[in-house]
mmCIF file of C-alpha atoms in Angstrom:
data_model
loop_
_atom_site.group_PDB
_atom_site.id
_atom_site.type_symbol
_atom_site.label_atom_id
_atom_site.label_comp_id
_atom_site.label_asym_id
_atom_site.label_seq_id
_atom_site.Cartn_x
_atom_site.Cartn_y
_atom_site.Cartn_z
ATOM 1 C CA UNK A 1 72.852 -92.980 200.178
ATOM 2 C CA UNK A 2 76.481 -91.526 201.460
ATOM 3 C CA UNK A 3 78.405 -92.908 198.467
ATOM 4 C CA UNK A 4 77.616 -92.447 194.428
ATOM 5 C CA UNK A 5 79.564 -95.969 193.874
ATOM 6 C CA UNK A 6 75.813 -97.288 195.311
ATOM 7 C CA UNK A 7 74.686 -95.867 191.882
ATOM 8 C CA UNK A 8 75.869 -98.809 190.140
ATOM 9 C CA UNK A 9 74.862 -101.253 192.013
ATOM 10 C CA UNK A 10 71.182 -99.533 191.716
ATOM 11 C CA UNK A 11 71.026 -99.355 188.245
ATOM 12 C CA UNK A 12 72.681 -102.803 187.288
ATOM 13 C CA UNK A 13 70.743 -105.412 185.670
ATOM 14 C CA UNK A 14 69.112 -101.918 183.844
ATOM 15 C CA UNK A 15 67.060 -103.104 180.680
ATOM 16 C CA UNK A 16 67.281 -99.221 179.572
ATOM 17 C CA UNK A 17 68.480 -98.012 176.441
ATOM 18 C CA UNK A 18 70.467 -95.157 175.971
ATOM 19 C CA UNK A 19 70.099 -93.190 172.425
ATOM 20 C CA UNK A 20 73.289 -91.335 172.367
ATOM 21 C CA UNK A 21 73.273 -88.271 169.806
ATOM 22 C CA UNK A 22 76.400 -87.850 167.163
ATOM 23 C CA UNK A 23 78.405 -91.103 168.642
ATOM 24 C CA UNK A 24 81.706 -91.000 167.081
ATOM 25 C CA UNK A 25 83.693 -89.665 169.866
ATOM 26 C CA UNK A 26 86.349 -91.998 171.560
ATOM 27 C CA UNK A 27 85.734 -89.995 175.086
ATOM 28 C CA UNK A 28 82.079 -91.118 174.798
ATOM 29 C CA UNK A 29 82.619 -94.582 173.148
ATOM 30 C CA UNK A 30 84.552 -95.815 176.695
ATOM 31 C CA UNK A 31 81.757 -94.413 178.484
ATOM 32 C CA UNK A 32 79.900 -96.669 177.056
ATOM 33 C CA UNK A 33 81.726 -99.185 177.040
ATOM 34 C CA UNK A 34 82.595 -99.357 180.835
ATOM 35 C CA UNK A 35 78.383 -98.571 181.244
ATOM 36 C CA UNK A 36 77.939 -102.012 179.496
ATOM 37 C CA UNK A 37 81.078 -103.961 181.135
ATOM 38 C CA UNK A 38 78.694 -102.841 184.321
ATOM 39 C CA UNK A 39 75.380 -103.842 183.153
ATOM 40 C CA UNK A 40 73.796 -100.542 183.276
ATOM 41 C CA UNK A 41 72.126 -100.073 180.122
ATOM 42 C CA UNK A 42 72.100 -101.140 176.429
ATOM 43 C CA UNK A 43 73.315 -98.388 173.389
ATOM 44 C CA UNK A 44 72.026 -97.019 170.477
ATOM 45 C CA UNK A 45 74.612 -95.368 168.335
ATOM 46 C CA UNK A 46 73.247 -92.483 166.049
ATOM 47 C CA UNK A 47 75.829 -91.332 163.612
ATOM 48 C CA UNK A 48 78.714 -91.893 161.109
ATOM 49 C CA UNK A 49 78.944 -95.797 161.077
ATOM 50 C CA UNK A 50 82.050 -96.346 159.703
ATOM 51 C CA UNK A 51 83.531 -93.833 162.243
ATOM 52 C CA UNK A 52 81.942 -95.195 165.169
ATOM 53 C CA UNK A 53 82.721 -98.857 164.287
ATOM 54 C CA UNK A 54 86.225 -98.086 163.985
ATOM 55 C CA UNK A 55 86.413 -96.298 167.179
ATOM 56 C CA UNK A 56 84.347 -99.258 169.190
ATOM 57 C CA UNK A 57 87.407 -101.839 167.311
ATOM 58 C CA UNK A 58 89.405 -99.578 168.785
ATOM 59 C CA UNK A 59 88.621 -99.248 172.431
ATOM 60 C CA UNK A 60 87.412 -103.039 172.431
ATOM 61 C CA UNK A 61 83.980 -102.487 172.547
ATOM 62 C CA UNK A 62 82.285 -104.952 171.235
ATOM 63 C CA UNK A 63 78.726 -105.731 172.512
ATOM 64 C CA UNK A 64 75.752 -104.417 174.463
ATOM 65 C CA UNK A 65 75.047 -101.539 171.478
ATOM 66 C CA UNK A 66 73.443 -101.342 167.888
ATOM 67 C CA UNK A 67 75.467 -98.596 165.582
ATOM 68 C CA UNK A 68 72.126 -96.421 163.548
ATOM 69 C CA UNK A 69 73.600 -94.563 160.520
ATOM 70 C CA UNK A 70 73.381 -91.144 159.875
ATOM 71 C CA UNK A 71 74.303 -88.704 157.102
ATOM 72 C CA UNK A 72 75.305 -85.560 159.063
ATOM 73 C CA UNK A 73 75.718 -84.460 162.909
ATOM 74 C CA UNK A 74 72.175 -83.202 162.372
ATOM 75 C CA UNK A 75 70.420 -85.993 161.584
ATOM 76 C CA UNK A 76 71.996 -88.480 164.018
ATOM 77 C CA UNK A 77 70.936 -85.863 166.857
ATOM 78 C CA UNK A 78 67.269 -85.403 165.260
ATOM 79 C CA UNK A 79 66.895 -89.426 165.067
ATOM 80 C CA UNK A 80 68.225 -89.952 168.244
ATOM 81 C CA UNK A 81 65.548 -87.957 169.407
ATOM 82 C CA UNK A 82 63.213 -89.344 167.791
ATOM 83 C CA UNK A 83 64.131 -92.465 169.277
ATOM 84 C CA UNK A 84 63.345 -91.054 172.374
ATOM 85 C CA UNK A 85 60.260 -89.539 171.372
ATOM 86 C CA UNK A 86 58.773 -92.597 170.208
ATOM 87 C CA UNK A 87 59.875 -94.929 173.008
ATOM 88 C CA UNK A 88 62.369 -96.770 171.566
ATOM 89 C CA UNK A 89 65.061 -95.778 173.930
ATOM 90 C CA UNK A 90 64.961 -94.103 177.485
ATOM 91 C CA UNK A 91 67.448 -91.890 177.612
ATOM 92 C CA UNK A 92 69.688 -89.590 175.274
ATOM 93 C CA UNK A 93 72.917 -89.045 175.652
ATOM 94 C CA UNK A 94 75.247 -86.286 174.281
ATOM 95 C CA UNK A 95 78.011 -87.129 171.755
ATOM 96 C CA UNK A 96 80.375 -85.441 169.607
ATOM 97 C CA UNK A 97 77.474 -82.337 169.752
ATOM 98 C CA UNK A 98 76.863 -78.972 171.430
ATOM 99 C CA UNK A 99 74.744 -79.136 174.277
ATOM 100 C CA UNK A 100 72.851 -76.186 172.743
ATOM 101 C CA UNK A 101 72.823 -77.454 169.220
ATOM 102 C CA UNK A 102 71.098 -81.246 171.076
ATOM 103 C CA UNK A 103 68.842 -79.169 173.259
ATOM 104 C CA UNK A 104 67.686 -77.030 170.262
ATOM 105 C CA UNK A 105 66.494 -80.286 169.091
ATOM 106 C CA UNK A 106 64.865 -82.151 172.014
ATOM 107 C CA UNK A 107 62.678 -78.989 172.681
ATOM 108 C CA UNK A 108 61.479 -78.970 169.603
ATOM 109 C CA UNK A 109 57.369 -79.037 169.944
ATOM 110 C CA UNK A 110 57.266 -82.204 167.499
ATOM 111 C CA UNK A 111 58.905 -84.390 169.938
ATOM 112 C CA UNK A 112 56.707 -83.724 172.267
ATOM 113 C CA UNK A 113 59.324 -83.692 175.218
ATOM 114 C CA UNK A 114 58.547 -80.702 176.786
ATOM 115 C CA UNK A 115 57.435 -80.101 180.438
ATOM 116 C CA UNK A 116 57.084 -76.595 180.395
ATOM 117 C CA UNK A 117 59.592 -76.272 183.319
ATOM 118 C CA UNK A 118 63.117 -74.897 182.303
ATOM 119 C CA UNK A 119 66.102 -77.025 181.864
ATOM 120 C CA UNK A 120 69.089 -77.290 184.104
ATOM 121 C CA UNK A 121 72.325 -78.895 185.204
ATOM 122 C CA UNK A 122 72.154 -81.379 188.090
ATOM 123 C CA UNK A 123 75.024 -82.365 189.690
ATOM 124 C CA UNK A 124 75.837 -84.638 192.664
ATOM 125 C CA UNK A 125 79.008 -84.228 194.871
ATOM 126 C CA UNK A 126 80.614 -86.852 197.287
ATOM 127 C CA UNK A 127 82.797 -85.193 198.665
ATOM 128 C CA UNK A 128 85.557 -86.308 201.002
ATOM 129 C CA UNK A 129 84.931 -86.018 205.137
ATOM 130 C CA UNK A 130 81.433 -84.700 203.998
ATOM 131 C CA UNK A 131 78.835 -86.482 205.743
ATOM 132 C CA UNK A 132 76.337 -86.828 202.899
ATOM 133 C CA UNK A 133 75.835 -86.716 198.842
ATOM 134 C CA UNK A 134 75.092 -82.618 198.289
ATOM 135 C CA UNK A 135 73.101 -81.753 194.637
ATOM 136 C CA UNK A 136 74.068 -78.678 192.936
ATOM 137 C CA UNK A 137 72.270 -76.773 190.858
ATOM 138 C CA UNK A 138 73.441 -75.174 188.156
ATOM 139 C CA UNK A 139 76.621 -75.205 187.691
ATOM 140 C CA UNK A 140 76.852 -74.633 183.581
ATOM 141 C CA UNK A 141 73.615 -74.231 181.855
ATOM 142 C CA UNK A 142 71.822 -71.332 182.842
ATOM 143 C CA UNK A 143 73.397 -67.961 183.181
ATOM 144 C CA UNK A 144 72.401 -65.962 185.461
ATOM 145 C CA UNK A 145 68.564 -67.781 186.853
ATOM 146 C CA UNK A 146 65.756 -65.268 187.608
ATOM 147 C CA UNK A 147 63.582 -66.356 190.518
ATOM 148 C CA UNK A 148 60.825 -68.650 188.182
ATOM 149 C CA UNK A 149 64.286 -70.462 186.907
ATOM 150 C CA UNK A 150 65.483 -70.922 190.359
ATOM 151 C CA UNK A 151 62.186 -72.409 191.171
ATOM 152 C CA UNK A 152 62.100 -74.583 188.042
ATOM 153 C CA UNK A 153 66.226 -75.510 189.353
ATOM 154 C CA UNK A 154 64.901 -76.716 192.831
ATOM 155 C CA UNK A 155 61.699 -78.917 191.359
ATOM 156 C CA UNK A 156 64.248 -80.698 189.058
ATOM 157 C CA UNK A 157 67.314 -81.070 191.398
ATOM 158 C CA UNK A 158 64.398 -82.528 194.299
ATOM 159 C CA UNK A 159 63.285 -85.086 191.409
ATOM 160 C CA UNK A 160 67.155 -86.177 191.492
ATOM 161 C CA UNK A 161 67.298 -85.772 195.317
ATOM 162 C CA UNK A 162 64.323 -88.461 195.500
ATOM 163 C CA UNK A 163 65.489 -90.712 193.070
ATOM 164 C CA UNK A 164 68.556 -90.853 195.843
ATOM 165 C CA UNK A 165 66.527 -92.085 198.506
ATOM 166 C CA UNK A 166 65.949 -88.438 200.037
ATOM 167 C CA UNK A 167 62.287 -88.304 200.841
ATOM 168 C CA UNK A 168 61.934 -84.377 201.519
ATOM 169 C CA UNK A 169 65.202 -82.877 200.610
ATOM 170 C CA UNK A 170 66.491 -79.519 202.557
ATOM 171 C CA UNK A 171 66.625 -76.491 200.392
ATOM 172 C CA UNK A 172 69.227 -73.992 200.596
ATOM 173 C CA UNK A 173 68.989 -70.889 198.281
ATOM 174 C CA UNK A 174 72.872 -69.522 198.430
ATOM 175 C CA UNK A 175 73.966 -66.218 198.730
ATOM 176 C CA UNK A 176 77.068 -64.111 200.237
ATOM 177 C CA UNK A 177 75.090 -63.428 203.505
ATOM 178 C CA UNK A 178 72.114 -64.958 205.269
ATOM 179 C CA UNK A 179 69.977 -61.977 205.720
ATOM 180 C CA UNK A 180 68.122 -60.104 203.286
ATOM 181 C CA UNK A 181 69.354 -57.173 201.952
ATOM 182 C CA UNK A 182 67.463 -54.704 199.316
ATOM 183 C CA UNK A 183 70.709 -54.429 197.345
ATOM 184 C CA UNK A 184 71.366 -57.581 196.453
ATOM 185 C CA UNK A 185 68.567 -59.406 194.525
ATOM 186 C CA UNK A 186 69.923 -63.059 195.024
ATOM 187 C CA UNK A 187 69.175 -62.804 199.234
ATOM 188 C CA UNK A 188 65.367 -61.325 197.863
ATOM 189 C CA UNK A 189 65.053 -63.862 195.268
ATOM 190 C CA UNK A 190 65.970 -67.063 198.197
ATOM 191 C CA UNK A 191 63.591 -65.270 200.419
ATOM 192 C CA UNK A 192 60.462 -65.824 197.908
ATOM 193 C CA UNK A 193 61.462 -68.967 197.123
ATOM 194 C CA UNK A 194 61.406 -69.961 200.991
ATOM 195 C CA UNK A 195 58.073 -68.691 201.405
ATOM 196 C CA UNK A 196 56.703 -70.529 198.226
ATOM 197 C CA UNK A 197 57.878 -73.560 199.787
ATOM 198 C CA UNK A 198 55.336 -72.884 203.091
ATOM 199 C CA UNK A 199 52.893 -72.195 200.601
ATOM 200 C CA UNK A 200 53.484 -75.460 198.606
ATOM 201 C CA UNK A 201 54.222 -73.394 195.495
ATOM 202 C CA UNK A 202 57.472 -76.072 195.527
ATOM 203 C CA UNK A 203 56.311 -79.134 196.124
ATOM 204 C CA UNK A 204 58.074 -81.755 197.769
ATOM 205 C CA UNK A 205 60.567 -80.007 199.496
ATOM 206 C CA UNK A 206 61.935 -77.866 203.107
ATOM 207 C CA UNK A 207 63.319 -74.636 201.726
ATOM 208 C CA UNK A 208 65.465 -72.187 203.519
ATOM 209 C CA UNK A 209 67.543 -68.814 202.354
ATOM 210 C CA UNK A 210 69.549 -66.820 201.812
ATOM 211 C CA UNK A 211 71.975 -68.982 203.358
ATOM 212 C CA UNK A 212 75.909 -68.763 203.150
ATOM 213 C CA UNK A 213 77.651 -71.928 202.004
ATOM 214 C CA UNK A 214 79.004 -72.411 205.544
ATOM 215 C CA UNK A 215 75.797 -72.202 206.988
ATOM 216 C CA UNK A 216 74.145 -73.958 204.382
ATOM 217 C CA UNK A 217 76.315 -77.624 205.350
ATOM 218 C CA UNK A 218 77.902 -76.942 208.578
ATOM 219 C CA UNK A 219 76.013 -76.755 211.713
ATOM 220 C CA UNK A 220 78.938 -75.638 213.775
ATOM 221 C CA UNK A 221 78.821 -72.361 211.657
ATOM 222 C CA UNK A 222 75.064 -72.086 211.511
ATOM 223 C CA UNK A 223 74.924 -72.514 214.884
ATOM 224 C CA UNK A 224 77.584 -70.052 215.285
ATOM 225 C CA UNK A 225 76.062 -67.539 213.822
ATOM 226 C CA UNK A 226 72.151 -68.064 215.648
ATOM 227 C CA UNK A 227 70.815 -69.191 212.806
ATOM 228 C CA UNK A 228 67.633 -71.558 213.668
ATOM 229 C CA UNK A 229 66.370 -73.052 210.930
ATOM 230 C CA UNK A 230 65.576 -76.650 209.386
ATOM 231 C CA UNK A 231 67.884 -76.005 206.714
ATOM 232 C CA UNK A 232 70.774 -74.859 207.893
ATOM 233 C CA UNK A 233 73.475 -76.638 208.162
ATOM 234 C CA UNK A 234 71.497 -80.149 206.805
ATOM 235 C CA UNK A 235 71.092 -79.269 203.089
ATOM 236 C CA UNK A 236 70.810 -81.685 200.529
ATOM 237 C CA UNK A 237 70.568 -79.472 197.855
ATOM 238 C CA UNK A 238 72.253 -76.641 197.188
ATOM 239 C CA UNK A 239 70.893 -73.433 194.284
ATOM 240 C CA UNK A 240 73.557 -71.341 192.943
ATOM 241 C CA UNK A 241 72.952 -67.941 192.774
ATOM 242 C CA UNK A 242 73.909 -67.819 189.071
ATOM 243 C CA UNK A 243 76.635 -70.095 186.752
ATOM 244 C CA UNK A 244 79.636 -68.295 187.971
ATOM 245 C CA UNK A 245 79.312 -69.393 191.609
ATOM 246 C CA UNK A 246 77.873 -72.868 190.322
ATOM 247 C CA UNK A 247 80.614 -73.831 187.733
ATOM 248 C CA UNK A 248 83.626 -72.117 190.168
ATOM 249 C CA UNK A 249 81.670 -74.824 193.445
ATOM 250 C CA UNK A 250 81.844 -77.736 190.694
ATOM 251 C CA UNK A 251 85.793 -77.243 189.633
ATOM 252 C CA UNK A 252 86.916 -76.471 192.928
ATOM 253 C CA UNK A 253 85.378 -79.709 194.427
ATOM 254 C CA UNK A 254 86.749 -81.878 192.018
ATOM 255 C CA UNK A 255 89.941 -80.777 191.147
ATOM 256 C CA UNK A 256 90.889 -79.268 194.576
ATOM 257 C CA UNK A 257 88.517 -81.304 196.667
ATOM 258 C CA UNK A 258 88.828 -84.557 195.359
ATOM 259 C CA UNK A 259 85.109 -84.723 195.207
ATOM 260 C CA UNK A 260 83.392 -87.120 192.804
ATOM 261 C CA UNK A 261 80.050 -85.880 190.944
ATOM 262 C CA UNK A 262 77.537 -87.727 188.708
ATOM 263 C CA UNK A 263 75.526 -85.131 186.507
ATOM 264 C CA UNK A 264 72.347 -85.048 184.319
ATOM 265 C CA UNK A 265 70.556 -82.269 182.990
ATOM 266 C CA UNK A 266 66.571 -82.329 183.455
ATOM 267 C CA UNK A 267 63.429 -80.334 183.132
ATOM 268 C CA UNK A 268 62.727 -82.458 180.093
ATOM 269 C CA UNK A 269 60.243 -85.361 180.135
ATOM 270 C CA UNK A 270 63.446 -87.590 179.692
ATOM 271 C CA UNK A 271 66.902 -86.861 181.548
ATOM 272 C CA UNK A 272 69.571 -86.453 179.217
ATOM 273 C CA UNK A 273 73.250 -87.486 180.043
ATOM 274 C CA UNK A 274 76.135 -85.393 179.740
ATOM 275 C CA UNK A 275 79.830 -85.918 180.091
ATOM 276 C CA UNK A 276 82.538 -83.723 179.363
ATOM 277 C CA UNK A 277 86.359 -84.635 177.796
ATOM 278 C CA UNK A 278 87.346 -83.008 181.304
ATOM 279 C CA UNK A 279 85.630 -85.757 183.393
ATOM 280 C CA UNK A 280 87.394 -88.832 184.743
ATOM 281 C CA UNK A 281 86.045 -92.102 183.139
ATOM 282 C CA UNK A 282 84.351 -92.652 186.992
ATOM 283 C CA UNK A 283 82.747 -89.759 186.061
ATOM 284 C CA UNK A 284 81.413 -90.515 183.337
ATOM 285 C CA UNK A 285 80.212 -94.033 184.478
ATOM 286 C CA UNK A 286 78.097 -92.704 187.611
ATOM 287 C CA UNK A 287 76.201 -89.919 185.414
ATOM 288 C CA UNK A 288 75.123 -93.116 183.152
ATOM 289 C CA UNK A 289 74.027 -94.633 186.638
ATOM 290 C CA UNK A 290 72.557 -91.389 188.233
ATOM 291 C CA UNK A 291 70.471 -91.049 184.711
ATOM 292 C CA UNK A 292 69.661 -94.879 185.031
ATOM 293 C CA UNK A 293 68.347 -94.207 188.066
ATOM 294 C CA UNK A 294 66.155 -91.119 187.371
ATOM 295 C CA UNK A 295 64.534 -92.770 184.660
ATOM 296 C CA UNK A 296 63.671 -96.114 186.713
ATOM 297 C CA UNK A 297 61.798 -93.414 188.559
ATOM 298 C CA UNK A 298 60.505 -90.698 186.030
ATOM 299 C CA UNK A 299 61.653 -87.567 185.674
ATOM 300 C CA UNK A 300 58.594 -85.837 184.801
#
């Protein structure tokens, strides 16, 4: 797959349904909407009814969803949950609600939706000229990933690599420098994870590190440089070193690189969507595909 408009044709037809948590929020409502003008799934709105039905008037949206009531922000996220928990939806979807104040919620032991695994931001970038979708991880959940994180990162972003059509997804653990050095503990850190890779610690995957960005996608520069290496300038997926470098890669290839991205956060036993009031609508519409997608496959 070179281009994320293939999402929606992959995820059309879709007999999923989406709970989405706290749903009176216009920004969210036209996600929907355009999601069900494309046949990708079929809503369940937790929250203030009157709210949301004046807001779906209001946008035109007027089929393909089911409004649920709620009293309060926290109990439309907790039954929207639920929902999920108990198999009457697929997916959840974030609303008008903190990602924190949602996640608080789905991890909660009741629901049974843990995996044990941490969970992160997943991101995928087409990027102009670029050759190939590239998945990012993380690029605004966790702060600053210690190595077990990093590992957790990679076994989540490879479930979103298959689900593309990549069957064993190149690995490359970024740094400033592709050589190890004592004093910095992000080149140590992509070391171990390499050689838990060859030890099949990391299932699934080819993993390679540290590696510079340029010698992480370009194998002019890798080559360049002497690097030999599987990885090298073929990655698929890309690990931040922490959410500074991840969040800085995201805005600059969208806003200056005129890159489109499709997110989802996993590490849960269901992927849950997010978009964000600074996303384009397009965005928005291929993270309901990309999570489409996922769950046609599992995410476990």
């Amino acid at each position: 797959m070179r281009k994320l408009s293939s999402l929606l044709n992959l995820a059309q037809g879709s007999k999923k349904k989406v709970s989405v948590a706290v749903a009176e929020d216009k920004v969210v409502l036209k996600a929907v909407k355009a999601a069900i003008d494309n046949e990708l799934a079929e809503f369940q709105l937790f929250g203030n009814a009157s709210s949301i039905e004046r807001m779906c008037s209001e946008i035109g949206l007027t089929r393909g969803y089911e409004i649920i009531p709620a009293n309060s922000s926290a109990e439309a996220v907790a039954a929207a949950v639920e929902a999920i928990a108990t198999g009457r939806a697929d997916l959840l979807m974030k609303g008008k609600v903190k990602t924190g104040d949602l996640l608080s919620v789905y991890l909660k032991e009741e629901y049974g939706l843990r995996t044990g695994r941490t969970m992160n931001l997943v991101s995928v970038f087409e990027i102009p000229d670029f050759d190939r979708l590239l998945v990012v991880t993380d690029a605004g959940m966790v702060i600053a990933p210690d190595l077990r994180q990093k590992a957790d990162s990679i076994v989540n972003a490879t479930k979103v690599a298959i689900a593309l059509g990549i069957k064993t997804p190149k690995v490359a653990v970024l740094g400033a420098i592709e050589v190890v050095n004592e004093k910095m503990p992000v080149t140590m850190e992509a070391a171990v994870l390499s050689k838990m890779a060859q030890r099949h610690q990391i299932p699934d995957v080819i993993i390679d590190g540290p590696l510079a960005l340029d010698n992480a996608v370009s194998i002019e520069a890798a080559e360049h440089k002497g690097i030999e290496s599987p990885v090298a300038g073929k990655a698929d997926i890309l690990v931040m070193p922490d959410i500074e470098a991840g969040n800085i890669f995201y805005k600059a290839m969208v806003f200056l690189g005129k890159a489109l991205v499709a997110s989802t956060i996993m590490g849960g036993k269901v992927p849950i969507i997010l978009t964000s009031r600074a996303d384009s609508d397009k965005t928005k519409l291929l993270s309901i595909a990309l999570n489409v997608i996922i769950s046609k496959g599992g995410s476990k």
